[in-house]
CSV table of C-alpha atoms and ligand atoms in Angstrom, one decimal:
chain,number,residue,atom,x,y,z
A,41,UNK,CA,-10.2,25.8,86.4
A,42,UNK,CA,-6.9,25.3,88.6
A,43,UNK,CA,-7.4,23.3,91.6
A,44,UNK,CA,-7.8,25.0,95.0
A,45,UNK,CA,-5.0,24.6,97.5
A,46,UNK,CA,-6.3,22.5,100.4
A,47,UNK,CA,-4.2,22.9,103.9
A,48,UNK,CA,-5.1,20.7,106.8
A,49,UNK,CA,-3.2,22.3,110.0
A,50,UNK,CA,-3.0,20.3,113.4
A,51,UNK,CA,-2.1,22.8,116.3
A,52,UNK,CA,-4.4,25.4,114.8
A,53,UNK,CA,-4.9,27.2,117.5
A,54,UNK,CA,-1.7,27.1,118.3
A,55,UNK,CA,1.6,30.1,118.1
A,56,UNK,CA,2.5,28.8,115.2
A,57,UNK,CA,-1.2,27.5,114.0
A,58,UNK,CA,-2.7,30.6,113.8
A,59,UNK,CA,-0.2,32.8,111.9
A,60,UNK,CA,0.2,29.8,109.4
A,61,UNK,CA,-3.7,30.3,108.9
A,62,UNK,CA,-3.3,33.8,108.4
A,63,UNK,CA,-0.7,33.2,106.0
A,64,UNK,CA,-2.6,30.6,104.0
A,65,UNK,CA,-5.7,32.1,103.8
A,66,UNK,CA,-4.0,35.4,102.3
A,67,UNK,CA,-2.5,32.8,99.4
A,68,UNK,CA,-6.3,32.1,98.9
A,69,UNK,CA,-5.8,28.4,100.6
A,70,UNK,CA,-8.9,26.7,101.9
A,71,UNK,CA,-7.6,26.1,105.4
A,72,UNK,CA,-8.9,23.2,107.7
A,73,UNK,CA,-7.6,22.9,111.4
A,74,UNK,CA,-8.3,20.4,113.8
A,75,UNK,CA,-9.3,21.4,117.1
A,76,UNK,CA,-9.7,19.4,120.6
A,77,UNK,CA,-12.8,19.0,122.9
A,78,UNK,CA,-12.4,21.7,125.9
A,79,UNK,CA,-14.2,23.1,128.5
A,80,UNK,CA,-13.3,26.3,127.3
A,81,UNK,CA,-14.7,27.5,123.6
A,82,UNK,CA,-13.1,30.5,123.4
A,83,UNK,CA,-9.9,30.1,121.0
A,84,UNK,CA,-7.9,33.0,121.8
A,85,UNK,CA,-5.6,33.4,118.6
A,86,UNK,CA,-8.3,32.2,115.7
A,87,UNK,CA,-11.5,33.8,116.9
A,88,UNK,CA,-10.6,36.2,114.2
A,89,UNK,CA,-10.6,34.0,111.9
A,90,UNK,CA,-13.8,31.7,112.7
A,91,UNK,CA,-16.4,32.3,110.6
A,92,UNK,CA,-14.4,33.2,107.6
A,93,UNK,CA,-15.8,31.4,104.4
A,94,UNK,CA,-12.5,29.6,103.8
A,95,UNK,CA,-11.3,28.7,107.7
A,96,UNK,CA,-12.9,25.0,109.0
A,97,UNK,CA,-12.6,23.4,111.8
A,98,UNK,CA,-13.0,20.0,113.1
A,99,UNK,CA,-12.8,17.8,116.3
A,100,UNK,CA,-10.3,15.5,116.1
A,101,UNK,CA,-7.2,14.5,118.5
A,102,UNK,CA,-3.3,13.1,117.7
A,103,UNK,CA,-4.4,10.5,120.2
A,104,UNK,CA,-7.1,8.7,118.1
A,105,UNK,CA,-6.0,7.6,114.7
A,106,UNK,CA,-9.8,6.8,113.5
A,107,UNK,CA,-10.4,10.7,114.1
A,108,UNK,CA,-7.4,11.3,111.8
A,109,UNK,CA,-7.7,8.8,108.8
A,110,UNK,CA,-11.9,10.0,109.1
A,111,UNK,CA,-10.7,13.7,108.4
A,112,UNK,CA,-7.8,13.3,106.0
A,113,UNK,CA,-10.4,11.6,103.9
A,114,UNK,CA,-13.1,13.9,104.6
A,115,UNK,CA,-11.0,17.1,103.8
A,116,UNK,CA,-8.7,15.7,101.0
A,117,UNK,CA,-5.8,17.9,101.7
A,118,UNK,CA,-3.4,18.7,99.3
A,119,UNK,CA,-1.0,19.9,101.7
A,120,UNK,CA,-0.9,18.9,106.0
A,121,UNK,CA,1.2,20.9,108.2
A,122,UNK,CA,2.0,18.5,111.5
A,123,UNK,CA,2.2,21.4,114.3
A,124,UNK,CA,0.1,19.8,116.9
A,125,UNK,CA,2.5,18.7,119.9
A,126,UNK,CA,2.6,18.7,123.8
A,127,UNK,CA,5.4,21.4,123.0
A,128,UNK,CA,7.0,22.5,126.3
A,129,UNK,CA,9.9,21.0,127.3
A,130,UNK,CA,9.6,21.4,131.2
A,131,UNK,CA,6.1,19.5,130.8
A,132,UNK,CA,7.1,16.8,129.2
A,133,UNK,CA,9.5,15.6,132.5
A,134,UNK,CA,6.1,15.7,134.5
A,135,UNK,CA,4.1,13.8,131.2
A,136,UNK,CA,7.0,12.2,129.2
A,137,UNK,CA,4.2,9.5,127.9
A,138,UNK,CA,1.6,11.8,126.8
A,139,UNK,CA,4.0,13.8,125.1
A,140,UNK,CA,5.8,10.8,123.5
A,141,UNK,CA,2.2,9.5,122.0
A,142,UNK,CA,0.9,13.0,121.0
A,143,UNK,CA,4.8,14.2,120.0
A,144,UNK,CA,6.1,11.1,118.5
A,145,UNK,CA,3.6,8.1,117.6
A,146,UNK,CA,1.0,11.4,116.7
A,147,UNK,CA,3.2,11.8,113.3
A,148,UNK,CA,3.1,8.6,112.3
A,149,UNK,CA,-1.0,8.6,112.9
A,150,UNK,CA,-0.8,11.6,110.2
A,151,UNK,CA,1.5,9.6,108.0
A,152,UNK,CA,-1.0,6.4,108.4
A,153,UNK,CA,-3.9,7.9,107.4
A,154,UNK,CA,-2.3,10.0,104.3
A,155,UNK,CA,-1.5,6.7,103.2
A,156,UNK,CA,-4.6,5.2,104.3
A,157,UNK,CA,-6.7,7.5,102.2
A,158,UNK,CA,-4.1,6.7,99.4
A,159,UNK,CA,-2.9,10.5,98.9
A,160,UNK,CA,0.6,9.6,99.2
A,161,UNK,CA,1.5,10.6,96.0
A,162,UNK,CA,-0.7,13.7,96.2
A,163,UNK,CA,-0.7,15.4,99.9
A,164,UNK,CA,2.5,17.1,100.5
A,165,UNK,CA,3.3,16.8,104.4
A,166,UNK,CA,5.0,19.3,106.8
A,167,UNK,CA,6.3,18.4,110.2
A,168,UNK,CA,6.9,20.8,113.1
A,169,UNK,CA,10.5,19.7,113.8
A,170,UNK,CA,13.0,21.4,116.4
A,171,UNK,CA,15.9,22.6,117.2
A,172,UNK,CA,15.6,20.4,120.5
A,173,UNK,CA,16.9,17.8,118.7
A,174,UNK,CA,20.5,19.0,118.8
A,175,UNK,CA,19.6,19.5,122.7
A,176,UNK,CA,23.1,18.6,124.5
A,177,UNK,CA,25.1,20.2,121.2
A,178,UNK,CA,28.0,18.4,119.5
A,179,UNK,CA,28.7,21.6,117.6
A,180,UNK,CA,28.3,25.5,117.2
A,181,UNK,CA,26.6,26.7,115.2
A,182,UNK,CA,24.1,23.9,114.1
A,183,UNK,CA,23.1,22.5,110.7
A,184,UNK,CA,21.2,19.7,109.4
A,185,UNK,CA,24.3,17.9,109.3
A,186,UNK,CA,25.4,18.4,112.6
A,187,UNK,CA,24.6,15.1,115.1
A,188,UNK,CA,21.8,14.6,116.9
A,189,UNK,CA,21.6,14.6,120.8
A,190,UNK,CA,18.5,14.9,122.5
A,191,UNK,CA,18.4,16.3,126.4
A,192,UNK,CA,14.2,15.8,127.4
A,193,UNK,CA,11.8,13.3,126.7
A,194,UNK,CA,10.2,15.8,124.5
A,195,UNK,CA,13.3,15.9,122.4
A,196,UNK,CA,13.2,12.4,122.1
A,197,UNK,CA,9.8,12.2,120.9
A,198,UNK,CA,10.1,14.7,118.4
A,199,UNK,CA,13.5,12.4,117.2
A,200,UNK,CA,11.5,10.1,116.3
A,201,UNK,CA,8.6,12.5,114.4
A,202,UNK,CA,11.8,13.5,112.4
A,203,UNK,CA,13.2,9.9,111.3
A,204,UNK,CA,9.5,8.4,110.7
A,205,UNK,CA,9.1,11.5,107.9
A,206,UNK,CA,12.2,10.8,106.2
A,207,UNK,CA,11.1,7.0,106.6
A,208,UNK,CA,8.1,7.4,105.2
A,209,UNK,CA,9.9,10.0,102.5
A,210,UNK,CA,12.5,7.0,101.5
A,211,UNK,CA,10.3,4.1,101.6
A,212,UNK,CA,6.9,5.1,99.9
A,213,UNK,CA,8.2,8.4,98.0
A,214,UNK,CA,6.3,11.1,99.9
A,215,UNK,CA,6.8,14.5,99.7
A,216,UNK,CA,7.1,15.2,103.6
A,217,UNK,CA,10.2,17.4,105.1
A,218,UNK,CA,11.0,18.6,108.8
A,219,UNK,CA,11.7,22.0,109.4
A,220,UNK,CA,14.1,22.0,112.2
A,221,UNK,CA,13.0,25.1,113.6
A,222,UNK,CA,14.8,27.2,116.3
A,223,UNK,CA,12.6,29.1,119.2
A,224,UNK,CA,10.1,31.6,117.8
A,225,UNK,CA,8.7,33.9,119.6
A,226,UNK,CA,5.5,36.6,119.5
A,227,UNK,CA,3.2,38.4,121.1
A,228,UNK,CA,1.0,35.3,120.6
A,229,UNK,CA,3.3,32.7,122.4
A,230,UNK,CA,2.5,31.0,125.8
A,231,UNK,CA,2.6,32.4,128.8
A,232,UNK,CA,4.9,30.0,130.1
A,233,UNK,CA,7.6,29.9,127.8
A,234,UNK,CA,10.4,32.1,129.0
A,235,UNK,CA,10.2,35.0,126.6
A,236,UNK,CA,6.3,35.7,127.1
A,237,UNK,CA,6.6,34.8,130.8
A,238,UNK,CA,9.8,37.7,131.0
A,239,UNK,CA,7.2,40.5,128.4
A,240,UNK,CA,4.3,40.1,130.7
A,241,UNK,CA,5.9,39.9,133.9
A,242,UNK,CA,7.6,43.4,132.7
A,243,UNK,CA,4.7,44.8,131.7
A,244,UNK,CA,2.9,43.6,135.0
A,245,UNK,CA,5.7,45.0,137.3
A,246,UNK,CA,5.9,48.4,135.1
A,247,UNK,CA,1.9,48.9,135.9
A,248,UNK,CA,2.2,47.8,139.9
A,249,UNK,CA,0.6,44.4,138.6
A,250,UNK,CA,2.9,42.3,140.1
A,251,UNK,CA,6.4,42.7,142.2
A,252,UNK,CA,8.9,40.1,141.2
A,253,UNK,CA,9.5,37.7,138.3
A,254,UNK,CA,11.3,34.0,139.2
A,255,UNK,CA,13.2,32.4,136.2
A,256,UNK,CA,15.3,29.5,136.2
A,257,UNK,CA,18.5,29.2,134.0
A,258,UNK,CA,19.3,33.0,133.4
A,259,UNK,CA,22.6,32.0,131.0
A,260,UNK,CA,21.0,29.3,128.6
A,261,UNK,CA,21.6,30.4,125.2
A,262,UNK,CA,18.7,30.6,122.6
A,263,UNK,CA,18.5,31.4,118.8
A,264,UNK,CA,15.2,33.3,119.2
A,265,UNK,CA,13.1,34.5,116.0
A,266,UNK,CA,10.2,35.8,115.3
A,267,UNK,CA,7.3,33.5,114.7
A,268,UNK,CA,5.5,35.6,112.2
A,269,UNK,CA,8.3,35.2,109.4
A,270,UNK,CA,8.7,31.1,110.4
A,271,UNK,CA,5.6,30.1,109.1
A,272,UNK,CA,6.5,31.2,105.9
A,273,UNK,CA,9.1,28.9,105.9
A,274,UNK,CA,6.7,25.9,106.7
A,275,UNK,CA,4.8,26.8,103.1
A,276,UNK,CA,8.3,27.4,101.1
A,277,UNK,CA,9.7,24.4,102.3
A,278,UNK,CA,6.6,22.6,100.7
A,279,UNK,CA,6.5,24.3,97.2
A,280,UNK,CA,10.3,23.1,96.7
A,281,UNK,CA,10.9,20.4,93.9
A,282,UNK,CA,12.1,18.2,95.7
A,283,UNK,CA,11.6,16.9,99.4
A,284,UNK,CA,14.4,18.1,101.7
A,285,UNK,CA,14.7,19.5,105.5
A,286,UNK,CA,15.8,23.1,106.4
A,287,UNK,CA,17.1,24.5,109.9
A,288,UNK,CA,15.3,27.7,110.1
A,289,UNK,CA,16.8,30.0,112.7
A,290,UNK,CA,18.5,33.8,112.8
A,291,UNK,CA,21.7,33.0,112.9
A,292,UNK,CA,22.0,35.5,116.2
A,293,UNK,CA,22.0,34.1,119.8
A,294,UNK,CA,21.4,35.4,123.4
A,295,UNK,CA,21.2,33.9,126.6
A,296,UNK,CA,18.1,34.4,129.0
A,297,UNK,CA,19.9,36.9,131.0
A,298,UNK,CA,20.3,39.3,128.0
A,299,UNK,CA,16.0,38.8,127.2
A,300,UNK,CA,15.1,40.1,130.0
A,301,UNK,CA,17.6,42.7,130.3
A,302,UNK,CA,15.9,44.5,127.5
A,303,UNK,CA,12.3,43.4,128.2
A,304,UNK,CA,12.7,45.5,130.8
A,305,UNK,CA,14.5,48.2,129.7
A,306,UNK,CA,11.7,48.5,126.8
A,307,UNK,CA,9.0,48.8,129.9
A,308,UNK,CA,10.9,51.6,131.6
A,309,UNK,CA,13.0,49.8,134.2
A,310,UNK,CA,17.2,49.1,134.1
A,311,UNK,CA,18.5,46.0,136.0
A,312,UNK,CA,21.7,45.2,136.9
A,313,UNK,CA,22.7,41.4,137.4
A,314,UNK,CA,24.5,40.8,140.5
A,315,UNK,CA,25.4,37.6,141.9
A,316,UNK,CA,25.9,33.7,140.2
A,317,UNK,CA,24.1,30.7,139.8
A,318,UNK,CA,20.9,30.4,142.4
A,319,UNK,CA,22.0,33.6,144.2
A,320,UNK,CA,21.5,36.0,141.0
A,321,UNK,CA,19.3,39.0,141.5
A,322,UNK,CA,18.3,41.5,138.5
A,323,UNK,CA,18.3,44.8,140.6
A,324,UNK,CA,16.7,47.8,139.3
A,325,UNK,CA,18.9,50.5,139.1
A,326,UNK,CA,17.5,53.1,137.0
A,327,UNK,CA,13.8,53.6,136.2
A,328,UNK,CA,10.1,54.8,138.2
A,329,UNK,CA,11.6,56.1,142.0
A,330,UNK,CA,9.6,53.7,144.2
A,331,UNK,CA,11.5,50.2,141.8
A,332,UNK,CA,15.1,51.8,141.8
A,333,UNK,CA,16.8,49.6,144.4
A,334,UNK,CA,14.2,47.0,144.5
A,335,UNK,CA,15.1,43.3,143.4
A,336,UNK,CA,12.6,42.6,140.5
A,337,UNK,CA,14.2,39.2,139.1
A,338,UNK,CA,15.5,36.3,141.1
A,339,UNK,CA,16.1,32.6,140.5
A,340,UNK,CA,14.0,29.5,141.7
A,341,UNK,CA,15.1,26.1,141.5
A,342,UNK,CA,11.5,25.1,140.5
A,343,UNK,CA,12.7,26.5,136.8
A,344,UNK,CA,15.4,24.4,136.7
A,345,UNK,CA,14.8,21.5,134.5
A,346,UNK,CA,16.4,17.7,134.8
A,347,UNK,CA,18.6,18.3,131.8
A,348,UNK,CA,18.7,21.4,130.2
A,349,UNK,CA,19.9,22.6,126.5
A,350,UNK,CA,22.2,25.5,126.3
A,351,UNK,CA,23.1,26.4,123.7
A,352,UNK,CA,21.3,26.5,120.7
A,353,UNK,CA,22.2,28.6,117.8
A,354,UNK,CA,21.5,27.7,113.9
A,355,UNK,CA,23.1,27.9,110.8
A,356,UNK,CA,20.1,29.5,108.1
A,357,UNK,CA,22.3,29.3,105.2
A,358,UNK,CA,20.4,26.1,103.4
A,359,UNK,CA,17.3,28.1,104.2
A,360,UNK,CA,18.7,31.4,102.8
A,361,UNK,CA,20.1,29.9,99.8
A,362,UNK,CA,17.5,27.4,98.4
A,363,UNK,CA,14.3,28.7,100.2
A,364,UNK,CA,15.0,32.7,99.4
A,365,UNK,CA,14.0,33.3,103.0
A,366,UNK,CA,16.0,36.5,105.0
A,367,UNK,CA,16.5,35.0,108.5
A,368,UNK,CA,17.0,38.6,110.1
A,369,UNK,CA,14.1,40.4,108.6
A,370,UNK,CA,12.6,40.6,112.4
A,371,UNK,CA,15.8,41.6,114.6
A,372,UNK,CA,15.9,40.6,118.2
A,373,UNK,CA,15.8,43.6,119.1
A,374,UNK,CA,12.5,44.1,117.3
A,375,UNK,CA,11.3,40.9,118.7
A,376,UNK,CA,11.5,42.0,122.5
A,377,UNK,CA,10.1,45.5,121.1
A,378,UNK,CA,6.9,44.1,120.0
A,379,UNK,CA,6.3,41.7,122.3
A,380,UNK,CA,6.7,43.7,125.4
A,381,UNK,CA,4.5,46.6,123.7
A,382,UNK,CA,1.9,44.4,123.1
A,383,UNK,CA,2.3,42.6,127.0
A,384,UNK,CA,2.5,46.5,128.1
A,385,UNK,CA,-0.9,47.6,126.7
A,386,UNK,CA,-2.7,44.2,127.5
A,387,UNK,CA,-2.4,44.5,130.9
A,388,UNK,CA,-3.4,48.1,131.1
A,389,UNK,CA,-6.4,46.7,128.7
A,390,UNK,CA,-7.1,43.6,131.4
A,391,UNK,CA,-6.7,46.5,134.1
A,392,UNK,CA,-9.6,48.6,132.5
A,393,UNK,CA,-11.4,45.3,132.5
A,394,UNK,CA,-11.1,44.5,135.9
A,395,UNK,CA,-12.0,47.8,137.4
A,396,UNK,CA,-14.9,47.6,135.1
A,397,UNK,CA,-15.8,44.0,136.5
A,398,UNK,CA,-15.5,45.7,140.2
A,399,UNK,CA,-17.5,48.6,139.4
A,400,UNK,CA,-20.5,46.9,138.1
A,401,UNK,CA,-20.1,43.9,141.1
A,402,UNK,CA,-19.9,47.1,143.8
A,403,UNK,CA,-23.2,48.7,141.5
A,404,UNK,CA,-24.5,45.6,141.5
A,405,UNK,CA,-24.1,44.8,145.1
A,406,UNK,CA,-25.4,48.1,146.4
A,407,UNK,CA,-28.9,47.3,144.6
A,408,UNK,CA,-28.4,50.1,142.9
A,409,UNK,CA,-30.8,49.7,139.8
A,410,UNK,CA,-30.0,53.2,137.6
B,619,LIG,P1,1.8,25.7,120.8
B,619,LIG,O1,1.5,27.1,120.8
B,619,LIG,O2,2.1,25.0,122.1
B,619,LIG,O3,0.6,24.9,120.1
B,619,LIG,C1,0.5,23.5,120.1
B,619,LIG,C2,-0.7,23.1,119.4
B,619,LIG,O4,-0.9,21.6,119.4
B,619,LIG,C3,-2.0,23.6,120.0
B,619,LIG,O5,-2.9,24.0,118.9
B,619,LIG,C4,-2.6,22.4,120.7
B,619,LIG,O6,-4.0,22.5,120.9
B,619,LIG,C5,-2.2,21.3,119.8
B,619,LIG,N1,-2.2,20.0,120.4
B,619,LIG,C6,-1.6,19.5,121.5
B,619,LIG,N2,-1.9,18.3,121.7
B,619,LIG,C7,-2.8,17.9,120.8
B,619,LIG,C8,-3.6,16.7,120.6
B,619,LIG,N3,-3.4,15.6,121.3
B,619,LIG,N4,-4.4,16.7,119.5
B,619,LIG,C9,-4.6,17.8,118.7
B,619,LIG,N5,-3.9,18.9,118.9
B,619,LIG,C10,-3.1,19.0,120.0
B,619,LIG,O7,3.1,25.4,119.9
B,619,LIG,P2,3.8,26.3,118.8
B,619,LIG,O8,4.8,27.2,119.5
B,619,LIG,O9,2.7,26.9,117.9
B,619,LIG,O10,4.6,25.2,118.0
B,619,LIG,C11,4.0,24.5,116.9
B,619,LIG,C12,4.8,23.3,116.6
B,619,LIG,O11,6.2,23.6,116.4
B,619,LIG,C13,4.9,22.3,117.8
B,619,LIG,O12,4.9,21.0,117.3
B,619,LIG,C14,6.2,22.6,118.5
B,619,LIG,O13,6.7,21.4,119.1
B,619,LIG,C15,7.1,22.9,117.3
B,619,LIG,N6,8.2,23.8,117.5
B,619,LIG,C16,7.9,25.1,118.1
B,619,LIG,C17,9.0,26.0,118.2
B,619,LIG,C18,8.8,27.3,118.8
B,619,LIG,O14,9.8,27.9,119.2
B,619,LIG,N7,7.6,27.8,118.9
B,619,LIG,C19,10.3,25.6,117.7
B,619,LIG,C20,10.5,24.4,117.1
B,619,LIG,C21,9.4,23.5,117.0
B,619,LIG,P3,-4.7,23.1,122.2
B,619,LIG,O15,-4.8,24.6,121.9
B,619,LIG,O16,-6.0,22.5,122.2
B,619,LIG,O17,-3.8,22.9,123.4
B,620,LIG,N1,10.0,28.1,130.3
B,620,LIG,C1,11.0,28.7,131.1
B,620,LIG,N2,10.6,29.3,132.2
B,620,LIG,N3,12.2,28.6,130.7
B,620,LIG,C2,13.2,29.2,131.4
B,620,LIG,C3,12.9,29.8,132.6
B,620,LIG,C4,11.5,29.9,133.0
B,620,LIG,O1,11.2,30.5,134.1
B,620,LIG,N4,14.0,30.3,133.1
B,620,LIG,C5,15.0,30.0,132.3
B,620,LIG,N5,14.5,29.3,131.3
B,620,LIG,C6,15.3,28.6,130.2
B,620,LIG,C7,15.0,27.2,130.0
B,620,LIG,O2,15.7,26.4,130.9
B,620,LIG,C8,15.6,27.0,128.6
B,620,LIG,O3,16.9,26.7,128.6
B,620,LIG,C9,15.3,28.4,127.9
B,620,LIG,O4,15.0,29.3,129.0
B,620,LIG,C10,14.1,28.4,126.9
B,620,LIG,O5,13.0,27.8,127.5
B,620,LIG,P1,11.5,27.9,126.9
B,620,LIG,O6,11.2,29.2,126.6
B,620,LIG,O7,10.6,27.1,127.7
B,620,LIG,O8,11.8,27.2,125.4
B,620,LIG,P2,12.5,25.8,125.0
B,620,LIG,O9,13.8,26.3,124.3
B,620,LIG,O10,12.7,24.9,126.1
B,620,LIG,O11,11.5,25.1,124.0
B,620,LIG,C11,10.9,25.9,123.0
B,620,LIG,O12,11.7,26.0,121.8
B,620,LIG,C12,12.0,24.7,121.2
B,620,LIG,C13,12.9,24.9,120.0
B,620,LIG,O13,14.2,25.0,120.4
B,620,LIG,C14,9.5,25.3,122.7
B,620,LIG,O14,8.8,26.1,121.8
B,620,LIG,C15,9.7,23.9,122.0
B,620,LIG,O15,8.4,23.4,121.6
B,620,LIG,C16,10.6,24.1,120.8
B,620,LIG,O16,10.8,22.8,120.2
């Protein structure tokens, strides 16, 4: 009988996580995640998936290395893909340590307790690399040849994630690769990241939700795909013959400015950008009669970040070539279209929700019992 594929993911409930579940479980993996101790239960993007027969989870943390080598050995993997990660950039100016030893020293605790558990030689290992690395850019588009220049302490922590692989790969003949992915994006992505914080904001001011959305750097340039078809990169990059890294990106790039500009437009609403720097406004000029005129976007300082990358835009063509993967099957276009139509009907959904919650608290209040 062939031997059952065994996947280990860290950052399971993550973006990423979750559709790389999905995506496993379809291949007829068995699929292991490791999730944290919360004071919330409720995983929003598995709960779908919980209870299927072939979808575990454990406790475990990148923090604590007996928690990992305990589990590796436990769960035998035959593949581990490394997404966990304190993974916004901002944060990591406020909590540069914690992201350094969950970011950074967290991939070596994976690598450690591979080896520990002596599957080396038979646990093929993915790590969540990023296009962050390139972060103050040497060159246009990027590669994986082109140099290395990281612009935030997450950056820097993921640096080292990406040369203790291909350590590891060099000195004890592993089979573990970085995918040096560019942004991707979906209707599952945080609500802080700027592309999900621009959808729902969108969607919020098209239902009367909310009246203004502040951003920070409106012209930083971003190579944004689609997370749904990245993951499948993750799992091709593993079934190669040989142990290599890939950029994955589109190939296409945008600046913030131009995101929004059709977030919008998708939820009804046309701005025009009018001043520079700090001053910039997105006014509405065409759309519902009591937004026209109004200033829906502006800029605040507090989005500004220390040092900032601007300019990130990939070369796929490794990826296309030797990986068979189509960088543009989701368009950017697409991309903005599915997100905001899923932000749009979310926050009608929360809105029935909440006039539900207020109808039962006024029933409730007025004793009324039928
Ligand atoms: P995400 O949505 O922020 O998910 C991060 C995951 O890491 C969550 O499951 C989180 O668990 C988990 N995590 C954080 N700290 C942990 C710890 N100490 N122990 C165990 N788990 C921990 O990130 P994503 O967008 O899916 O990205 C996945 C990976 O790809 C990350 O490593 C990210 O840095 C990298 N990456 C992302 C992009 C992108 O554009 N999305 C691009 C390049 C690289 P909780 O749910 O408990 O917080
Ligand atoms: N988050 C955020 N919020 N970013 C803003 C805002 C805002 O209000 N206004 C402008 N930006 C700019 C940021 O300054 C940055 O230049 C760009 O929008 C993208 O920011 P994020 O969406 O936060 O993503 P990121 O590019 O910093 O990081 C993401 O992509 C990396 C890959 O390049 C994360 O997913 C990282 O984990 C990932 O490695």
């Amino acid at each position: 009988m062939e031997k059952k594929n065994i996947a280990l993911i860290t950052g399971v409930t993550g973006q990423d996580g979750s559709y790389l579940s999905e995506f496993l479980l379809d291949k007829g993996y068995e699929v292991h995640g490791i999730i944290r101790r919360s004071s919330v239960d409720y995983r929003e993007r598995i709960a779908h998936l919980e209870g299927k027969p072939d979808f575990h989870l454990h406790y475990a943390d990148m923090g604590d290395s007996m928690s990992l080598v305990k589990l590796v050995g436990k769960v035998q993997p035959t593949e581990i893909y490394n997404l966990a990660a304190q993974s916004h950039v901002q944060v990591s100016f406020d909590a540069p340590e914690f992201t350094a030893d969950v970011d950074a020293v967290g991939v070596l605790r994976i690598l450690e307790a591979v080896r520990t558990n002596h599957l080396e030689h038979s646990c093929r290992i993915y790590q969540a690399s990023t296009s962050e690395l390139y972060g103050k850019v040497e060159e246009v588009p990027q590669n994986e040849q082109t140099p290395f220049h990281p612009y935030s302490p997450y950056a820097v922590a993921k640096l080292y994630g990406y040369w203790i692989v291909k350590e590891y790969r060099e000195a004890y003949d592993m089979f573990c690769c970085s995918g040096i992915l560019f942004n991707h994006e979906s209707e599952r992505r945080g609500e802080t990241f700027v592309t999900r914080k621009i959808t729902l904001a969108a969607a919020r001011i098209a239902q009367g939700k909310q009246e203004k959305l502040y951003l920070g750097n409106l012209s930083s340039l971003r190579d944004w795909g689609y997370a749904k078809d990245y993951v499948e990169c993750m799992w091709l990059i593993l079934q190669q013959e040989k142990p290599e890294d890939y950029v994955i990106a589109t190939g296409v790039q945008h600046s913030v400015r131009e995101f929004a500009y059709l977030a919008f437009k998708t939820a009804g609403m046309e701005l025009e950008f009018r001043g520079e720097g700090i001053n910039e406004k997105g006014v509405c000029v065409a759309g519902p009669a009591h937004l026209v005129g109004k200033t829906l976007v502006e800029v605040s300082e507090d989005f500004y970040r220390p040092t900032d990358v601007v300019n990130l835009l990939g070369d796929p063509s490794k990826a296309k070539n030797e990986l068979g993967w189509n960088p543009q099957s989701t368009s950017f276009e697409q991309l903005v279209s599915i997100m905001v139509k899923h932000d749009m009907q979310k926050v009608a959904a929360d809105h029935v929700a909440g006039v539900m919650r207020t109808n039962l608290a006024e029933y409730l209040e007025k004793g009324i019992t039928k």
